[in-house]
Amino acid sequence: MAKQQIGVIGLAVMGKNLALNIADHGFSLAVYNRSGIKTDNLLKESDGRDIIGAYSLEELVDALEVPRRIILMVKAGEAVDDAISRLVPLLSPGDLIMDGGNSHYLDTIRRSKMLEEKGIYYLGTGISGGEEGALKGPAIMPGGSLSAYRLLEPVLDKISAKVGNEGCSTYIGPDGSGHFVKMVHNGIEYAVMQLIAEAYFILKNVIGLSNEEMHEVFKDWNEGELNGYLVALTADIFTKRDEASGRHLVDLILDSAGQKGTGKWTIQASLDLGVPVPTIAAAVYERVMSSMKEERMQAQFLLKGPAKPDNKSRDFTEAVGRALYSGIICAYAQGFALMTKASAEYGWSLSLKDIAGIFRGGCIIRAQLLNHIMSAYDRNNELANLITDGYFTNVLTQYQAELRMVIKTAISAGLSVPALSSALSYYDSYRSGVLPTNLIQAQRDYFGAHTYRRIDKEGIFHTQW
Ligand code: NBP
């Protein structure tokens, strides 16, 4: 019997849709899921596609041509180690496993090393775009050896999202680099979502915009420099009504956000690598704060805010849009600075221009802004920080007064805007030739003899304070 070209393990939403996408591009598949019911369901949906079901890993491995190419789409964490440890005894040197889930990049580095020692190729691949992207074309970030990548390149190229003629899949670099880039993508996503939520909060509470007006504002924004998937879907959200009550659905949703961990990992990596990502951190912390609903409900009666300020006119909307764009620029700049440092630290030689390129299609943070990011890295591949590129410097210089004014207004109204404020502080810290850290060094030396350097002399100093 002819063997199948690709194996997929894990047929929950992502694995199922990715399998259908791969089959739609003319590849034959063998699929397996731990519980057979998901395999049965996929086969029922497979409609003439060349997909066969396997009900054990042995059956799956037997059904595949050699070298075997197996894509894991199981839950990140122990499930991946478990699946690998059960697969390895069935595989031969030269076979390939690709982990397409949201694995932690340090796990991917560990797994790559372990499998390479056994002669098995490993690709740690970030896949972005959610359920729909997996089916219709995601952004794909493969990390591993170049030989491993070559084994799956034709498949990944075909199934990825397209921007014009360009596919949104590119070789990222060795071992954990693909999952690192996907993690940072998600960190930026957290920040942009929080920034948008803060803009909404200001428009609602300071200008008093209705949901219909909010829809118009976000739709307008999406036609200009703020154009992007998250802005577009936000515009849509304001039109959705609850079928039972006829009310706007957004007003019925509890203000308590969940998270699956990639935002937290981004902050942890930023601390390990010594790169500030305060807007991403603010977004993650605000989700945590949002989940403390009961405490907040009690505190609202105890802790007083300012008197309600006068409403602003509709003109203020434009300033909020510019503040939002500035915040979003700072969030991307933080994420790209983190990738720059990781690339140097791990020797990944990341092409930030190519990464910006594949973020433009299929993924959640796709946005017009990424074209400017590509141009910035085209002008200078060694750029230390995006906000020092001419385009971004100009925008931030031009918009900073409005960013300050919008934050001031929100603060005066007692509205919490941690992401916008952190973006402004990031901008102000980064552009400060002098920070007050001389005093911190003096304090450290005072209580802990930690020593300090001076601006007028070479050497290391300690003072008996
Ligand atoms: P889930 O992350 O919910 O994982 C469920 C799948 O993992 C099922 O197929 C389940 O099998 C399987 N599984 C588990 Br749990 N433990 C296993 C084990 N020990 N051995 C074998 N299989 C095991 O699925 P998903 O939402 O489709 O996501 C898959 C991956 O893609 C995850 O890493 C996720 O973070 C990532 N991702 C998800 C999205 C998204 O929008 N959902 C977007 C981008 C990336 P069972 O059916 O037998 O329980």
Short mmCIF file of C-alpha atoms and ligand atoms in Angstrom, two decimals:
data_model
loop_
_atom_site.label_atom_id
_atom_site.label_comp_id
_atom_site.label_asym_id
_atom_site.label_seq_id
_atom_site.Cartn_x
_atom_site.Cartn_y
_atom_site.Cartn_z
CA MET A 1 0.00 0.00 0.00
CA ALA A 2 1.28 3.53 -0.80
CA LYS A 3 2.54 5.31 2.25
CA GLN A 4 1.26 8.69 3.44
CA GLN A 5 3.51 11.79 3.26
CA ILE A 6 2.80 13.54 6.55
CA GLY A 7 1.68 12.42 10.02
CA VAL A 8 -0.27 14.63 12.43
CA ILE A 9 -0.63 13.80 16.12
CA GLY A 10 -3.16 15.77 18.20
CA LEU A 11 -6.46 16.60 16.54
CA ALA A 12 -7.98 19.27 18.80
CA VAL A 13 -8.90 22.58 17.09
CA MET A 14 -5.40 23.45 15.89
CA GLY A 15 -4.25 19.98 14.81
CA LYS A 16 -7.51 19.18 13.04
CA ASN A 17 -7.52 22.41 11.06
CA LEU A 18 -3.83 22.19 10.22
CA ALA A 19 -4.37 18.62 8.96
CA LEU A 20 -7.24 19.78 6.71
CA ASN A 21 -5.10 22.66 5.44
CA ILE A 22 -2.17 20.32 4.63
CA ALA A 23 -4.50 17.87 2.84
CA ASP A 24 -6.11 20.75 0.90
CA HIS A 25 -2.67 21.49 -0.53
CA GLY A 26 -2.36 18.02 -2.02
CA PHE A 27 -0.40 16.14 0.64
CA SER A 28 -1.49 12.73 1.88
CA LEU A 29 -1.88 12.37 5.64
CA ALA A 30 -2.05 9.83 8.42
CA VAL A 31 -3.53 11.25 11.63
CA TYR A 32 -3.65 10.10 15.25
CA ASN A 33 -5.22 11.43 18.44
CA ARG A 34 -4.87 9.94 21.92
CA SER A 35 -8.64 9.56 22.18
CA GLY A 36 -9.95 7.96 19.00
CA ILE A 37 -13.15 10.01 18.86
CA LYS A 38 -11.29 13.07 17.52
CA THR A 39 -9.74 10.90 14.80
CA ASP A 40 -13.21 9.63 13.84
CA ASN A 41 -14.56 13.19 13.75
CA LEU A 42 -11.76 14.40 11.48
CA LEU A 43 -12.26 11.46 9.10
CA LYS A 44 -15.97 12.32 8.91
CA GLU A 45 -15.05 15.88 7.91
CA SER A 46 -12.27 14.89 5.52
CA ASP A 47 -14.55 14.79 2.42
CA GLY A 48 -12.43 13.05 -0.19
CA ARG A 49 -9.15 14.46 1.12
CA ASP A 50 -6.31 11.91 1.30
CA ILE A 51 -6.38 11.38 5.08
CA ILE A 52 -6.24 8.02 6.84
CA GLY A 53 -6.84 7.51 10.57
CA ALA A 54 -4.47 5.63 12.87
CA TYR A 55 -5.53 4.38 16.28
CA SER A 56 -2.08 3.75 17.72
CA LEU A 57 1.30 5.41 17.29
CA GLU A 58 2.63 2.15 15.76
CA GLU A 59 -0.11 2.27 13.14
CA LEU A 60 0.65 5.93 12.42
CA VAL A 61 4.40 5.38 12.04
CA ASP A 62 3.81 2.31 9.81
CA ALA A 63 1.55 4.32 7.52
CA LEU A 64 4.21 6.97 6.74
CA GLU A 65 6.81 7.11 3.98
CA VAL A 66 10.48 7.28 5.03
CA PRO A 67 11.95 9.59 6.21
CA ARG A 68 8.86 10.05 8.33
CA ARG A 69 7.60 13.59 8.87
CA ILE A 70 5.38 13.89 11.94
CA ILE A 71 3.73 17.07 13.20
CA LEU A 72 2.80 17.20 16.88
CA MET A 73 -0.16 19.44 17.75
CA VAL A 74 -0.73 18.39 21.36
CA LYS A 75 -1.03 20.54 24.47
CA ALA A 76 2.24 22.32 25.30
CA GLY A 77 4.22 20.94 28.25
CA GLU A 78 4.24 17.35 29.48
CA ALA A 79 2.05 16.12 26.62
CA VAL A 80 4.84 16.96 24.16
CA ASP A 81 7.49 15.10 26.18
CA ASP A 82 5.10 12.19 26.60
CA ALA A 83 4.34 11.99 22.87
CA ILE A 84 8.05 12.26 21.97
CA SER A 85 9.11 9.57 24.41
CA ARG A 86 6.51 7.17 23.01
CA LEU A 87 7.33 8.04 19.40
CA VAL A 88 11.12 7.84 19.53
CA PRO A 89 11.40 4.03 19.91
CA LEU A 90 9.28 3.68 16.75
CA LEU A 91 11.35 6.09 14.61
CA SER A 92 14.64 5.74 12.72
CA PRO A 93 17.54 8.18 12.24
CA GLY A 94 16.62 10.71 9.55
CA ASP A 95 12.94 10.90 10.59
CA LEU A 96 11.55 14.27 11.66
CA ILE A 97 9.27 15.46 14.46
CA MET A 98 7.85 18.97 14.28
CA ASP A 99 6.24 20.44 17.42
CA GLY A 100 3.71 23.00 16.16
CA GLY A 101 2.29 23.88 19.60
CA ASN A 102 3.14 26.80 21.86
CA SER A 103 6.07 25.12 23.59
CA HIS A 104 8.47 27.04 25.80
CA TYR A 105 11.63 27.76 23.82
CA LEU A 106 13.88 26.34 26.55
CA ASP A 107 11.95 23.03 26.34
CA THR A 108 12.47 23.11 22.57
CA ILE A 109 16.23 23.66 23.00
CA ARG A 110 16.32 20.66 25.37
CA ARG A 111 14.21 18.42 23.09
CA SER A 112 16.19 19.39 19.97
CA LYS A 113 19.44 18.39 21.63
CA MET A 114 18.07 15.11 22.93
CA LEU A 115 16.59 14.12 19.54
CA GLU A 116 19.61 15.25 17.50
CA GLU A 117 21.76 12.90 19.60
CA LYS A 118 19.51 10.09 18.36
CA GLY A 119 19.76 11.26 14.74
CA ILE A 120 16.12 12.39 14.68
CA TYR A 121 15.41 15.83 13.22
CA TYR A 122 13.39 18.26 15.33
CA LEU A 123 11.62 21.46 14.36
CA GLY A 124 10.16 23.67 17.11
CA THR A 125 7.63 25.66 15.13
CA GLY A 126 5.50 28.59 16.24
CA ILE A 127 2.14 28.72 14.47
CA SER A 128 0.02 31.83 14.75
CA GLY A 129 -3.48 32.65 13.60
CA GLY A 130 -5.62 30.56 15.91
CA GLU A 131 -8.17 28.08 14.68
CA GLU A 132 -9.00 29.95 11.47
CA GLY A 133 -5.35 30.59 10.60
CA ALA A 134 -4.53 26.89 11.01
CA LEU A 135 -7.23 26.05 8.45
CA LYS A 136 -6.84 28.89 5.96
CA GLY A 137 -3.19 29.88 6.33
CA PRO A 138 -1.23 30.68 9.48
CA ALA A 139 2.06 32.50 9.99
CA ILE A 140 4.67 29.80 10.57
CA MET A 141 7.94 30.17 12.51
CA PRO A 142 10.08 27.03 12.19
CA GLY A 143 13.22 26.67 14.34
CA GLY A 144 15.72 23.82 14.15
CA SER A 145 18.54 22.67 11.91
CA LEU A 146 18.39 23.76 8.29
CA SER A 147 18.28 20.07 7.23
CA ALA A 148 15.24 19.52 9.44
CA TYR A 149 13.58 22.60 7.95
CA ARG A 150 14.25 21.45 4.37
CA LEU A 151 12.28 18.24 5.03
CA LEU A 152 9.09 20.21 5.70
CA GLU A 153 9.75 23.44 3.79
CA PRO A 154 7.50 22.57 0.80
CA VAL A 155 4.58 21.78 3.11
CA LEU A 156 5.03 24.83 5.34
CA ASP A 157 5.39 27.17 2.35
CA LYS A 158 2.18 25.88 0.79
CA ILE A 159 -0.03 25.95 3.89
CA SER A 160 1.10 29.33 5.23
CA ALA A 161 -0.78 32.63 4.84
CA LYS A 162 0.16 34.74 1.82
CA VAL A 163 0.83 38.46 1.56
CA GLY A 164 0.78 39.16 -2.17
CA ASN A 165 3.00 36.41 -3.57
CA GLU A 166 5.01 35.98 -0.39
CA GLY A 167 4.33 33.09 1.96
CA CYS A 168 4.26 33.78 5.70
CA SER A 169 6.65 31.00 6.62
CA THR A 170 10.39 31.42 6.81
CA TYR A 171 13.25 29.56 8.45
CA ILE A 172 13.80 31.39 11.74
CA GLY A 173 17.02 29.84 13.08
CA PRO A 174 18.36 26.97 15.21
CA ASP A 175 16.75 25.03 18.09
CA GLY A 176 14.33 27.16 20.19
CA SER A 177 14.32 30.26 17.97
CA GLY A 178 10.97 29.51 16.26
CA HIS A 179 9.18 29.09 19.57
CA PHE A 180 10.96 32.14 20.99
CA VAL A 181 9.74 34.30 18.12
CA LYS A 182 6.20 32.92 18.50
CA MET A 183 6.35 33.67 22.25
CA VAL A 184 7.38 37.27 21.58
CA HIS A 185 4.63 37.53 18.95
CA ASN A 186 2.16 36.59 21.68
CA GLY A 187 3.74 39.06 24.12
CA ILE A 188 3.25 41.86 21.57
CA GLU A 189 -0.31 40.60 21.06
CA TYR A 190 -1.03 40.95 24.81
CA ALA A 191 0.31 44.52 24.76
CA VAL A 192 -1.62 45.62 21.66
CA MET A 193 -4.87 44.14 23.02
CA GLN A 194 -4.42 45.99 26.34
CA LEU A 195 -3.57 49.25 24.55
CA ILE A 196 -6.73 48.91 22.44
CA ALA A 197 -8.76 48.13 25.57
CA GLU A 198 -7.42 51.29 27.24
CA ALA A 199 -8.29 53.40 24.19
CA TYR A 200 -11.84 51.94 24.36
CA PHE A 201 -12.02 52.69 28.10
CA ILE A 202 -11.05 56.33 27.48
CA LEU A 203 -13.44 56.77 24.54
CA LYS A 204 -16.25 55.26 26.60
CA ASN A 205 -15.65 57.12 29.87
CA VAL A 206 -14.15 60.44 28.81
CA ILE A 207 -16.02 61.10 25.57
CA GLY A 208 -19.01 58.88 26.31
CA LEU A 209 -19.01 57.15 22.91
CA SER A 210 -21.73 54.56 22.30
CA ASN A 211 -20.88 51.13 20.88
CA GLU A 212 -22.12 52.24 17.46
CA GLU A 213 -19.80 55.27 17.58
CA MET A 214 -16.99 53.08 18.85
CA HIS A 215 -17.51 50.80 15.84
CA GLU A 216 -17.18 53.80 13.50
CA VAL A 217 -14.03 55.08 15.25
CA PHE A 218 -12.26 51.70 15.12
CA LYS A 219 -13.39 51.19 11.52
CA ASP A 220 -11.90 54.59 10.61
CA TRP A 221 -8.72 53.81 12.47
CA ASN A 222 -8.43 50.54 10.60
CA GLU A 223 -8.39 52.47 7.34
CA GLY A 224 -5.32 54.50 8.37
CA GLU A 225 -1.99 53.93 10.07
CA LEU A 226 -3.62 51.81 12.80
CA ASN A 227 -4.73 49.25 10.21
CA GLY A 228 -4.38 45.74 11.60
CA TYR A 229 -6.26 42.57 12.46
CA LEU A 230 -6.77 43.42 16.15
CA VAL A 231 -8.13 46.90 15.37
CA ALA A 232 -10.40 45.44 12.67
CA LEU A 233 -11.84 42.71 14.88
CA THR A 234 -12.38 45.25 17.67
CA ALA A 235 -14.51 47.31 15.27
CA ASP A 236 -16.59 44.19 14.55
CA ILE A 237 -17.06 43.36 18.22
CA PHE A 238 -19.04 46.59 18.80
CA THR A 239 -21.75 45.55 16.33
CA LYS A 240 -22.47 42.14 17.83
CA ARG A 241 -25.76 41.80 19.74
CA ASP A 242 -26.74 39.14 22.24
CA GLU A 243 -29.53 37.18 20.56
CA ALA A 244 -31.57 36.64 23.73
CA SER A 245 -31.53 40.18 25.15
CA GLY A 246 -30.79 42.22 22.03
CA ARG A 247 -28.11 44.08 24.01
CA HIS A 248 -24.56 44.65 22.81
CA LEU A 249 -22.64 41.47 23.63
CA VAL A 250 -19.49 43.39 24.67
CA ASP A 251 -21.46 45.02 27.52
CA LEU A 252 -22.48 41.60 28.85
CA ILE A 253 -18.99 40.10 29.00
CA LEU A 254 -17.35 39.83 32.44
CA ASP A 255 -14.22 42.02 32.72
CA SER A 256 -11.95 39.18 33.83
CA ALA A 257 -9.37 38.00 31.30
CA GLY A 258 -7.72 34.60 31.03
CA GLN A 259 -4.24 33.81 29.82
CA LYS A 260 -2.37 30.70 28.76
CA GLY A 261 1.17 31.71 29.70
CA THR A 262 3.03 32.99 26.62
CA GLY A 263 2.76 36.61 27.88
CA LYS A 264 4.23 35.57 31.22
CA TRP A 265 7.03 33.65 29.44
CA THR A 266 7.86 36.77 27.43
CA ILE A 267 8.34 38.75 30.62
CA GLN A 268 10.39 35.96 32.20
CA ALA A 269 12.62 35.83 29.11
CA SER A 270 12.96 39.62 29.16
CA LEU A 271 14.17 39.48 32.76
CA ASP A 272 16.58 36.64 31.97
CA LEU A 273 17.97 38.50 28.95
CA GLY A 274 17.90 41.97 30.57
CA VAL A 275 15.62 43.66 28.03
CA PRO A 276 12.82 45.97 29.24
CA VAL A 277 9.35 45.07 27.91
CA PRO A 278 7.22 47.19 30.28
CA THR A 279 4.18 47.48 28.02
CA ILE A 280 3.98 43.71 27.60
CA ALA A 281 4.44 43.33 31.37
CA ALA A 282 1.72 45.92 32.05
CA ALA A 283 -0.66 43.99 29.80
CA VAL A 284 0.00 40.69 31.57
CA TYR A 285 -0.36 42.28 35.02
CA GLU A 286 -3.59 44.00 34.02
CA ARG A 287 -5.06 40.62 33.02
CA VAL A 288 -4.07 39.36 36.47
CA MET A 289 -5.67 42.45 38.05
CA SER A 290 -8.79 41.90 35.95
CA SER A 291 -9.13 38.37 37.31
CA MET A 292 -9.29 39.77 40.90
CA LYS A 293 -12.89 40.76 40.25
CA GLU A 294 -14.21 40.27 43.79
CA GLU A 295 -11.43 42.29 45.42
CA ARG A 296 -11.95 45.10 42.90
CA MET A 297 -15.69 45.08 43.51
CA GLN A 298 -15.07 45.62 47.23
CA ALA A 299 -12.24 48.14 46.79
CA GLN A 300 -14.37 50.39 44.56
CA PHE A 301 -16.33 51.47 47.64
CA LEU A 302 -13.25 51.96 49.84
CA LEU A 303 -10.76 53.73 47.61
CA LYS A 304 -11.89 57.06 46.23
CA GLY A 305 -11.04 58.30 42.77
CA PRO A 306 -11.12 61.87 41.46
CA ALA A 307 -14.32 63.79 40.77
CA LYS A 308 -15.70 63.02 37.32
CA PRO A 309 -14.02 65.40 34.86
CA ASP A 310 -15.87 67.24 32.09
CA ASN A 311 -16.46 65.19 28.98
CA LYS A 312 -14.14 65.79 26.05
CA SER A 313 -15.40 66.51 22.58
CA ARG A 314 -15.25 64.11 19.60
CA ASP A 315 -12.00 65.83 18.44
CA PHE A 316 -10.27 64.09 21.31
CA THR A 317 -10.82 60.79 19.45
CA GLU A 318 -8.04 61.66 17.02
CA ALA A 319 -5.61 62.23 19.88
CA VAL A 320 -6.58 58.84 21.38
CA GLY A 321 -5.84 57.21 18.00
CA ARG A 322 -2.42 58.81 17.89
CA ALA A 323 -1.71 57.84 21.50
CA LEU A 324 -2.75 54.28 20.63
CA TYR A 325 -0.46 54.18 17.59
CA SER A 326 2.46 55.48 19.71
CA GLY A 327 1.77 52.83 22.35
CA ILE A 328 1.61 50.09 19.72
CA ILE A 329 4.94 51.24 18.23
CA CYS A 330 6.56 51.02 21.68
CA ALA A 331 5.10 47.52 22.21
CA TYR A 332 6.51 46.22 18.90
CA ALA A 333 9.82 47.97 19.63
CA GLN A 334 10.06 46.16 22.98
CA GLY A 335 9.30 42.77 21.39
CA PHE A 336 11.80 43.29 18.57
CA ALA A 337 14.48 44.48 21.05
CA LEU A 338 13.93 41.25 22.98
CA MET A 339 14.40 39.18 19.80
CA THR A 340 17.56 41.18 18.96
CA LYS A 341 19.08 40.33 22.33
CA ALA A 342 18.03 36.67 22.21
CA SER A 343 19.54 36.36 18.74
CA ALA A 344 22.92 37.62 20.02
CA GLU A 345 22.76 35.62 23.24
CA TYR A 346 21.84 32.28 21.65
CA GLY A 347 23.70 32.82 18.34
CA TRP A 348 20.50 32.50 16.30
CA SER A 349 21.30 35.16 13.63
CA LEU A 350 17.63 36.12 13.42
CA SER A 351 16.54 38.17 10.41
CA LEU A 352 14.20 40.69 12.03
CA LYS A 353 13.14 41.94 8.63
CA ASP A 354 11.99 38.45 7.61
CA ILE A 355 10.26 37.97 10.95
CA ALA A 356 8.36 41.25 10.49
CA GLY A 357 7.55 40.00 6.98
CA ILE A 358 5.90 36.78 8.11
CA PHE A 359 4.01 38.58 10.92
CA ARG A 360 2.16 40.47 8.16
CA GLY A 361 -0.08 37.54 7.22
CA GLY A 362 -2.12 34.94 9.06
CA CYS A 363 -1.11 35.95 12.54
CA ILE A 364 -2.95 37.89 15.23
CA ILE A 365 -0.57 40.89 15.27
CA ARG A 366 -0.64 41.41 11.49
CA ALA A 367 -0.76 45.13 10.86
CA GLN A 368 0.21 47.84 8.43
CA LEU A 369 2.93 48.91 10.87
CA LEU A 370 4.94 45.77 10.02
CA ASN A 371 5.74 47.19 6.58
CA HIS A 372 7.46 50.11 8.33
CA ILE A 373 9.29 47.66 10.59
CA MET A 374 10.52 45.73 7.54
CA SER A 375 11.76 48.97 5.95
CA ALA A 376 13.49 49.98 9.18
CA TYR A 377 15.48 46.72 9.28
CA ASP A 378 16.11 47.02 5.56
CA ARG A 379 17.70 50.41 6.21
CA ASN A 380 19.70 49.10 9.15
CA ASN A 381 19.87 45.44 10.05
CA GLU A 382 21.82 46.30 13.22
CA LEU A 383 19.17 48.69 14.60
CA ALA A 384 19.40 48.59 18.42
CA ASN A 385 15.81 49.73 18.87
CA LEU A 386 13.05 50.32 16.33
CA ILE A 387 12.15 53.70 17.83
CA THR A 388 15.53 55.05 16.68
CA ASP A 389 14.62 54.44 13.02
CA GLY A 390 13.69 57.64 11.18
CA TYR A 391 10.05 56.73 10.51
CA PHE A 392 9.33 55.79 14.12
CA THR A 393 11.34 58.69 15.56
CA ASN A 394 9.25 61.08 13.46
CA VAL A 395 5.93 59.55 14.47
CA LEU A 396 6.78 59.49 18.17
CA THR A 397 8.19 63.02 18.12
CA GLN A 398 5.05 64.23 16.39
CA TYR A 399 2.55 62.29 18.53
CA GLN A 400 4.17 62.44 21.96
CA ALA A 401 2.29 65.56 23.02
CA GLU A 402 -1.03 63.82 22.28
CA LEU A 403 0.13 60.65 24.03
CA ARG A 404 0.95 62.72 27.13
CA MET A 405 -2.34 64.62 26.92
CA VAL A 406 -4.44 61.44 26.56
CA ILE A 407 -2.66 59.77 29.50
CA LYS A 408 -3.03 62.93 31.60
CA THR A 409 -6.74 63.02 30.81
CA ALA A 410 -7.18 59.35 31.70
CA ILE A 411 -5.24 59.77 34.93
CA SER A 412 -7.24 62.87 35.89
CA ALA A 413 -10.41 60.86 35.29
CA GLY A 414 -9.10 58.04 37.51
CA LEU A 415 -8.97 55.56 34.61
CA SER A 416 -6.27 52.92 34.83
CA VAL A 417 -4.12 52.99 31.67
CA PRO A 418 -1.03 50.94 32.55
CA ALA A 419 -0.07 49.99 29.00
CA LEU A 420 -0.28 53.52 27.58
CA SER A 421 1.58 54.93 30.60
CA SER A 422 4.28 52.29 30.42
CA ALA A 423 4.75 52.96 26.70
CA LEU A 424 5.29 56.65 27.44
CA SER A 425 7.70 55.88 30.29
CA TYR A 426 9.57 53.51 27.98
CA TYR A 427 9.88 56.31 25.43
CA ASP A 428 10.96 58.81 28.10
CA SER A 429 13.47 56.44 29.73
CA TYR A 430 14.96 55.41 26.39
CA ARG A 431 15.42 59.03 25.27
CA SER A 432 16.91 60.13 28.63
CA GLY A 433 20.65 60.60 28.46
CA VAL A 434 20.54 60.97 32.23
CA LEU A 435 18.35 58.88 34.57
CA PRO A 436 18.17 59.21 38.38
CA THR A 437 20.00 55.89 38.80
CA ASN A 438 23.04 57.67 40.29
CA LEU A 439 20.96 57.87 43.46
CA ILE A 440 20.12 54.15 43.33
CA GLN A 441 23.81 53.33 43.05
CA ALA A 442 24.50 55.56 46.06
CA GLN A 443 21.75 53.79 48.04
CA ARG A 444 23.11 50.35 47.07
CA ASP A 445 26.58 51.36 48.16
CA TYR A 446 25.21 52.86 51.40
CA PHE A 447 23.45 49.73 52.67
CA GLY A 448 25.32 46.95 50.88
CA ALA A 449 28.77 48.23 49.86
CA HIS A 450 27.79 47.36 46.27
CA THR A 451 30.24 50.01 44.90
CA TYR A 452 29.64 52.48 42.08
CA ARG A 453 31.40 54.03 39.10
CA ARG A 454 31.90 57.81 38.68
CA ILE A 455 31.41 60.16 35.78
CA ASP A 456 34.65 62.04 36.49
CA LYS A 457 37.11 59.21 37.16
CA GLU A 458 37.81 55.63 36.01
CA GLY A 459 37.54 52.81 38.54
CA ILE A 460 35.21 51.24 41.09
CA PHE A 461 34.44 53.19 44.29
CA HIS A 462 33.01 52.56 47.74
CA THR A 463 32.21 55.22 50.35
CA GLN A 464 31.72 54.99 54.13
CA TRP A 465 28.43 56.89 54.00
P1 NBP B 1 -4.91 21.77 23.28
O1 NBP B 1 -3.75 22.62 23.65
O2 NBP B 1 -6.20 21.96 23.96
O3 NBP B 1 -4.45 20.23 23.46
C1 NBP B 1 -5.35 19.18 23.22
C2 NBP B 1 -4.69 18.07 22.42
O4 NBP B 1 -3.56 17.53 23.12
C3 NBP B 1 -5.66 16.92 22.23
O5 NBP B 1 -5.43 16.36 20.95
C4 NBP B 1 -5.24 15.96 23.35
O6 NBP B 1 -5.63 14.64 23.16
C5 NBP B 1 -3.75 16.11 23.25
N1 NBP B 1 -3.02 15.56 24.40
C6 NBP B 1 -3.00 15.93 25.69
BR1 NBP B 1 -4.05 17.25 26.43
N2 NBP B 1 -2.18 15.21 26.45
C7 NBP B 1 -1.63 14.33 25.59
C8 NBP B 1 -0.69 13.30 25.74
N3 NBP B 1 -0.13 13.06 26.94
N4 NBP B 1 -0.34 12.56 24.65
C9 NBP B 1 -0.91 12.80 23.46
N5 NBP B 1 -1.82 13.78 23.24
C10 NBP B 1 -2.16 14.54 24.29
O7 NBP B 1 -5.16 21.82 21.68
P2 NBP B 1 -5.17 23.07 20.67
O8 NBP B 1 -5.95 24.21 21.22
O9 NBP B 1 -5.55 22.47 19.38
O10 NBP B 1 -3.64 23.51 20.61
C11 NBP B 1 -2.59 22.64 20.20
C12 NBP B 1 -1.28 23.40 20.37
O11 NBP B 1 -1.30 24.58 19.54
C13 NBP B 1 -1.05 23.91 21.80
O12 NBP B 1 0.32 23.88 22.09
C14 NBP B 1 -1.53 25.34 21.74
O13 NBP B 1 -0.94 26.15 22.73
C15 NBP B 1 -1.09 25.75 20.34
N6 NBP B 1 -1.85 26.86 19.76
C16 NBP B 1 -3.16 26.99 19.95
C17 NBP B 1 -3.85 28.06 19.37
C18 NBP B 1 -5.33 28.20 19.54
O14 NBP B 1 -5.87 29.23 19.07
N7 NBP B 1 -6.02 27.24 20.15
C19 NBP B 1 -3.16 28.99 18.59
C20 NBP B 1 -1.80 28.82 18.38
C21 NBP B 1 -1.15 27.74 18.97
P3 NBP B 1 -7.06 14.14 23.70
O15 NBP B 1 -8.06 14.57 22.67
O16 NBP B 1 -6.91 12.65 23.77
O17 NBP B 1 -7.29 14.78 25.04
#
